[in-house]
Each structure stands twice: as structure tokens, then as C-alpha cells.
């Protein structure tokens, strides 16, 4: 005869107690297992449809930038050949495409450039490559510098925090865009005389250095504030009591708690640097002819928009899509790390 259940205990409760035991005996993971913070973050992110779509769009842009030479080879065109000047019938007497919509057809998918008749599709591909190369390099340097300066100032405190804080305040006093425009030609002049032409490699390095020098302070100040609050927590004090070195405390205790602001700020910094680089090229102090670049394409389109507005359409739409997708990705990453901030 079966013994009765204990008073107040339902069959469902009894089954709930026995289920984990049975799962363990069968070698199956329980629902509570395997839910590390990283997996929970990834699960929240994959459930955000906007974030997933934005990530896919961003990956497509990076893939286009990396595979630009391959795509150009398969397409059969390059961004430097002046097809309109070399082949009669592509440009009219005013050096604008003869065919409608900027010369779009089966041979030139996005049309040809006014005046010179270069292929717009390959120019756009290589322009994405140039802009993302510069912006990615600047973002990596700014993140590394922001982490080093911000964590150092917040953890050490005292005079170190004071002097680093005043240095950050001094650099933040410079208006970023105006400083980029003002300092870039100065750096050029330090390495190249006025009679010589500045090489593309020097222009790229100069743009990276100037934007890096004036772009890391926001992340550093943010991390400094985070570290100031974290260093007073119990787990930091416990690590000090056990005799852990400052480097071990920073590496094992502080940095794992700073990945959220670091990743979020990185996803917001990169599109900002893309637009900054394009603005410098548009103003003539960044990338110049014949190197393909988003900003240079905008400058060319601005000169010819009244007679050929199609040329500006493709780089404009591409930049809008990229910037919006990256900003939405940053919002999704922030919400995945900290669901309390989700609106």
C-alpha cells in the first residue's frame, strides 16, 4: 500500500523536487545551469530583432570593405580608370553622363562619375574601405587609451587622478571638429614641405593621429567614474586583503565590470569617427584625389548635384544606413548588458 503524501505537499511539488534529481541522474543540464552573464547577454541580444538586423547590416559593410578588391575584380571595374574619358559616348559635351540617372545601366551598376567618368560602384566600395579603416583604427586607439587613463585615474586616485582629470578637461575644451580641421594641415606641414605633395599614407596616418589625440577623453572620464565607485566595493577590498597586486585587481576584478560601458561607447564612437573623417575629406583636409573616400564623393557630388544628383545618392544612402545601423546596434548592446536601461 502506497504511503500518503505529507500534509500540505502537493503532487506537483513532489514532482518538482524530484525532477532535478532525475535530470542529474540522466546527465541532463538543469534549467539554472549554463546561464553565465555572457550567455544571458547574448540571449537578450538575439531576442532583440532590431539589434540583430543592425548587426547584420554592420557586418555586411565590413565584409564589403574587406572584399572590395575581390568584388571589383569580379565586377570588372576599378575606381581609378576614367571610363568616360577613355570611351566616347559615355559623357556629353558638358562632361555629364549621357544615359539617364547618372549613367546607370547593366555595365555601370551605380552609374559613372561626372567630369572623369569613373565607376561609382567601385568608388563606393573602396570609399567604404578607406573610411572604415581609418575609423576602426581611431576607435581601437581611443578605447585602449581611454581604458588606460580612465582606470589609472580612478583606481589610483589622489594626485594622479587630479592631474589626469585636469589634462582630460584641457583636451575636452578643444572643439573636436574645428580642432580636426585646424590641426590636420599643421601635422602635414611638419613632415612635408609646401612644394611636395602629401602622400595618401601620410594623410591616413595623420587623420588617425589627430582624431585619436582628441577622441579618447569621453571614454576615459566615463571609466574613471565607474572605477571610483567600484574600488570601494567589498570584492575589491577582499582582493586587497588577500594580497592581490593592483594589476591583478584591475585585470580580474575591475575590467570584467567595465565591459558594458566600453562596448557601448565603442559602438557609438566608430560611426562618429566615420562621419568626422568624411567631413574632413569633404573640406579638403582629409583624403584627396584619386583615393576613393566617402567624404571626397560627397564633395564631388556637391559640385554637380544640380545636373547629376544621382551621384550623391549612393554614398549618402550608404552612410545614413551605416550610421543608423551602428547607433541602433549600440543601443541594443547596452540593453542586452543592462536590461534595466531598456525603454
XYZ file of N, CA and C in Angstrom, residues 25 58 71 75 95 116 119 124 163 167-168 176 220 228 252 291 323 333:
54
model
N 20.566 12.576 -12.721
C 20.862 11.162 -12.924
C 20.955 10.826 -14.402
N 25.800 45.987 -40.263
C 27.173 46.403 -39.977
C 28.169 45.372 -40.513
N 35.479 41.928 -55.071
C 34.242 42.335 -55.746
C 34.564 43.159 -56.982
N 33.543 42.209 -60.705
C 32.711 43.199 -61.415
C 33.370 43.672 -62.708
N 30.428 67.014 -69.988
C 31.100 66.022 -69.118
C 30.158 65.421 -68.083
N 34.983 62.991 -64.923
C 36.007 61.979 -65.197
C 35.443 60.652 -65.659
N 33.836 54.712 -62.384
C 32.729 53.858 -61.965
C 32.336 54.172 -60.522
N 32.450 53.572 -54.454
C 31.735 53.436 -53.186
C 32.321 52.300 -52.351
N 45.678 65.244 -11.649
C 46.396 65.722 -12.833
C 45.828 65.129 -14.119
N 44.063 67.211 -17.169
C 44.519 67.030 -18.550
C 43.349 66.680 -19.463
N 42.456 65.827 -18.985
C 41.259 65.480 -19.757
C 40.390 66.715 -19.957
N 36.023 69.591 -31.066
C 36.603 68.476 -31.818
C 36.686 68.758 -33.320
N 37.501 57.869 -21.255
C 38.348 57.898 -20.061
C 37.599 58.481 -18.869
N 35.896 54.679 -9.769
C 35.796 55.331 -8.465
C 34.709 54.687 -7.598
N 41.445 41.299 -13.020
C 40.498 40.258 -12.643
C 39.202 40.799 -12.041
N 42.270 58.924 -54.325
C 41.876 57.861 -53.400
C 40.375 57.898 -53.146
N 25.476 54.540 -40.362
C 25.460 55.261 -39.091
C 24.238 54.874 -38.259
N 23.160 46.670 -27.751
C 24.208 46.123 -26.891
C 24.053 46.640 -25.470
